[in-house]
PDB file of C-alpha atoms in Angstrom:
ATOM      1  CA  MET A   1     -22.469 -52.633  12.778  1.00  0.00           C
ATOM      2  CA  ARG A   2     -20.599 -52.083  10.010  1.00  0.00           C
ATOM      3  CA  LEU A   3     -23.082 -49.660   8.607  1.00  0.00           C
ATOM      4  CA  VAL A   4     -23.086 -47.526  11.798  1.00  0.00           C
ATOM      5  CA  LEU A   5     -19.460 -47.463  11.572  1.00  0.00           C
ATOM      6  CA  SER A   6     -19.248 -46.566   7.926  1.00  0.00           C
ATOM      7  CA  LEU A   7     -21.815 -43.817   8.482  1.00  0.00           C
ATOM      8  CA  SER A   8     -19.966 -42.237  11.247  1.00  0.00           C
ATOM      9  CA  MET A   9     -16.720 -42.352   9.317  1.00  0.00           C
ATOM     10  CA  VAL A  10     -18.518 -40.614   6.295  1.00  0.00           C
ATOM     11  CA  PHE A  11     -19.533 -37.849   8.746  1.00  0.00           C
ATOM     12  CA  LEU A  12     -16.265 -37.373  10.242  1.00  0.00           C
ATOM     13  CA  LEU A  13     -14.123 -37.377   6.952  1.00  0.00           C
ATOM     14  CA  THR A  14     -16.360 -34.989   5.314  1.00  0.00           C
ATOM     15  CA  GLY A  15     -15.550 -32.221   8.091  1.00  0.00           C
ATOM     16  CA  CYS A  16     -11.702 -32.839   7.301  1.00  0.00           C
ATOM     17  CA  VAL A  17     -12.202 -32.925   3.414  1.00  0.00           C
ATOM     18  CA  ALA A  18     -14.190 -29.691   4.037  1.00  0.00           C
ATOM     19  CA  SER A  19     -11.195 -28.207   6.113  1.00  0.00           C
ATOM     20  CA  VAL A  20      -8.630 -29.284   3.677  1.00  0.00           C
ATOM     21  CA  VAL A  21     -10.624 -27.886   0.600  1.00  0.00           C
ATOM     22  CA  LYS A  22     -10.934 -24.488   2.427  1.00  0.00           C
ATOM     23  CA  ASP A  23      -7.103 -24.234   3.319  1.00  0.00           C
ATOM     24  CA  VAL A  24      -6.475 -25.160  -0.485  1.00  0.00           C
ATOM     25  CA  VAL A  25      -8.727 -22.721  -1.741  1.00  0.00           C
ATOM     26  CA  THR A  26      -7.868 -19.768   0.410  1.00  0.00           C
ATOM     27  CA  ALA A  27      -4.088 -20.488   0.370  1.00  0.00           C
ATOM     28  CA  PRO A  28      -3.400 -18.352  -2.742  1.00  0.00           C
ATOM     29  CA  VAL A  29      -5.324 -15.486  -1.396  1.00  0.00           C
ATOM     30  CA  LYS A  30      -3.294 -15.532   1.804  1.00  0.00           C
ATOM     31  CA  ILE A  31      -0.084 -15.891   0.104  1.00  0.00           C
ATOM     32  CA  VAL A  32      -0.694 -12.868  -2.267  1.00  0.00           C
ATOM     33  CA  SER A  33      -1.838 -10.833   0.485  1.00  0.00           C
ATOM     34  CA  LYS A  34       1.282 -11.661   2.624  1.00  0.00           C
ATOM     35  CA  THR A  35       3.408 -10.802  -0.284  1.00  0.00           C
ATOM     36  CA  ALA A  36       1.809  -7.630  -0.756  1.00  0.00           C
ATOM     37  CA  ASP A  37       2.018  -6.538   2.969  1.00  0.00           C
ATOM     38  CA  VAL A  38       5.844  -7.391   2.833  1.00  0.00           C
ATOM     39  CA  LEU A  39       6.660  -5.586  -0.493  1.00  0.00           C
ATOM     40  CA  THR A  40       4.652  -2.257   0.495  1.00  0.00           C
ATOM     41  CA  THR A  41       5.740   0.227   3.253  1.00  0.00           C
ATOM     42  CA  SER A  42       3.164   1.698   5.376  1.00  0.00           C
ATOM     43  CA  GLN A  43       3.016   5.450   5.858  1.00  0.00           C
ATOM     44  CA  SER A  44       4.183   5.026   9.415  1.00  0.00           C
ATOM     45  CA  GLU A  45       6.945   2.883   8.628  1.00  0.00           C
ATOM     46  CA  ALA A  46       7.910   5.686   5.915  1.00  0.00           C
ATOM     47  CA  ASP A  47       7.625   8.343   8.587  1.00  0.00           C
ATOM     48  CA  GLU A  48       9.789   6.687  11.019  1.00  0.00           C
ATOM     49  CA  LYS A  49      12.474   5.655   8.335  1.00  0.00           C
ATOM     50  CA  ARG A  50      12.468   9.562   7.563  1.00  0.00           C
ATOM     51  CA  GLY A  51      12.806  10.613  11.135  1.00  0.00           C
ATOM     52  CA  ARG A  52      15.815   8.212  11.550  1.00  0.00           C
ATOM     53  CA  GLU A  53      17.246   9.701   8.699  1.00  0.00           C
ATOM     54  CA  ILE A  54      16.684  13.228  10.017  1.00  0.00           C
ATOM     55  CA  ARG A  55      18.277  12.462  13.221  1.00  0.00           C
ATOM     56  CA  LYS A  56      21.333  10.782  11.745  1.00  0.00           C
ATOM     57  CA  ARG A  57      21.989  13.956   9.820  1.00  0.00           C
ATOM     58  CA  GLU A  58      21.452  16.180  12.595  1.00  0.00           C
ATOM     59  CA  GLU A  59      23.811  14.172  14.573  1.00  0.00           C
ATOM     60  CA  ALA A  60      26.556  14.463  11.915  1.00  0.00           C
ATOM     61  CA  LEU A  61      25.958  18.038  11.726  1.00  0.00           C
ATOM     62  CA  GLY A  62      26.448  18.583  15.359  1.00  0.00           C
ATOM     63  CA  LYS A  63      29.427  16.618  15.223  1.00  0.00           C
ATOM     64  CA  MET A  64      30.941  18.477  12.386  1.00  0.00           C
ATOM     65  CA  ALA A  65      29.943  21.811  14.246  1.00  0.00           C
ATOM     66  CA  ARG A  66      31.809  20.825  17.251  1.00  0.00           C
ATOM     67  CA  GLN A  67      35.038  19.899  15.256  1.00  0.00           C
ATOM     68  CA  ARG A  68      34.676  23.077  13.477  1.00  0.00           C
ATOM     69  CA  ASP A  69      34.459  25.108  16.847  1.00  0.00           C
ATOM     70  CA  LYS A  70      37.484  23.362  18.100  1.00  0.00           C
ATOM     71  CA  ALA A  71      39.347  23.954  14.985  1.00  0.00           C
ATOM     72  CA  ARG A  72      38.436  27.729  15.052  1.00  0.00           C
ATOM     73  CA  GLU A  73      39.684  27.856  18.535  1.00  0.00           C
ATOM     74  CA  LYS A  74      43.073  26.560  17.605  1.00  0.00           C
ATOM     75  CA  CYS A  75      43.023  28.967  14.461  1.00  0.00           C
ATOM     76  CA  GLU A  76      42.649  31.943  17.031  1.00  0.00           C
ATOM     77  CA  ASP A  77      45.854  30.517  18.717  1.00  0.00           C
ATOM     78  CA  GLY A  78      47.713  30.854  15.623  1.00  0.00           C
ATOM     79  CA  ASN A  79      47.426  27.225  14.171  1.00  0.00           C
ATOM     80  CA  GLN A  80      47.189  27.573  10.363  1.00  0.00           C
ATOM     81  CA  ASP A  81      46.261  23.939   9.548  1.00  0.00           C
ATOM     82  CA  ALA A  82      43.302  24.281  12.197  1.00  0.00           C
ATOM     83  CA  CYS A  83      42.296  27.332  10.071  1.00  0.00           C
ATOM     84  CA  ALA A  84      41.976  25.426   7.035  1.00  0.00           C
ATOM     85  CA  THR A  85      40.263  22.415   8.771  1.00  0.00           C
ATOM     86  CA  ALA A  86      37.656  24.947  10.114  1.00  0.00           C
ATOM     87  CA  ALA A  87      36.988  26.387   6.623  1.00  0.00           C
ATOM     88  CA  GLN A  88      36.679  22.901   5.061  1.00  0.00           C
ATOM     89  CA  LEU A  89      34.424  21.686   7.933  1.00  0.00           C
ATOM     90  CA  ASN A  90      32.194  25.076   7.428  1.00  0.00           C
ATOM     91  CA  GLU A  91      32.018  24.036   3.681  1.00  0.00           C
ATOM     92  CA  GLN A  92      30.701  20.651   4.487  1.00  0.00           C
ATOM     93  CA  ILE A  93      28.190  21.719   7.001  1.00  0.00           C
ATOM     94  CA  GLU A  94      26.843  24.290   4.393  1.00  0.00           C
ATOM     95  CA  PHE A  95      26.659  21.419   1.897  1.00  0.00           C
ATOM     96  CA  GLU A  96      24.825  19.055   4.035  1.00  0.00           C
ATOM     97  CA  GLN A  97      22.512  21.844   5.052  1.00  0.00           C
ATOM     98  CA  ALA A  98      21.699  22.792   1.438  1.00  0.00           C
ATOM     99  CA  ARG A  99      21.343  18.860   0.298  1.00  0.00           C
ATOM    100  CA  PRO A 100      17.514  17.739   0.241  1.00  0.00           C
ATOM    101  CA  ILE A 101      16.686  15.165   2.845  1.00  0.00           C
TER     102      ILE A 101
END
């Protein structure tokens, strides 16, 4: 009876040992591949990031253009401070448009 029990235990434990050995052997490979995946940026992620930056820049340019237009209207009504603001905003818009993305 002991022989049958010990033989069955040997067969059951070899599966467990093989599984543990496989996990231990493949763990470094999994860690390295996961680290490489985390540290690198895929092309689609880079494209999404660039698209967000372009949208933010366009939103900022649109906001400055609306402010400049309002300042120009006030300038036409005779407000000298608004004329200076409009000129300043126009320079900022030109600077932002000339800056590479």
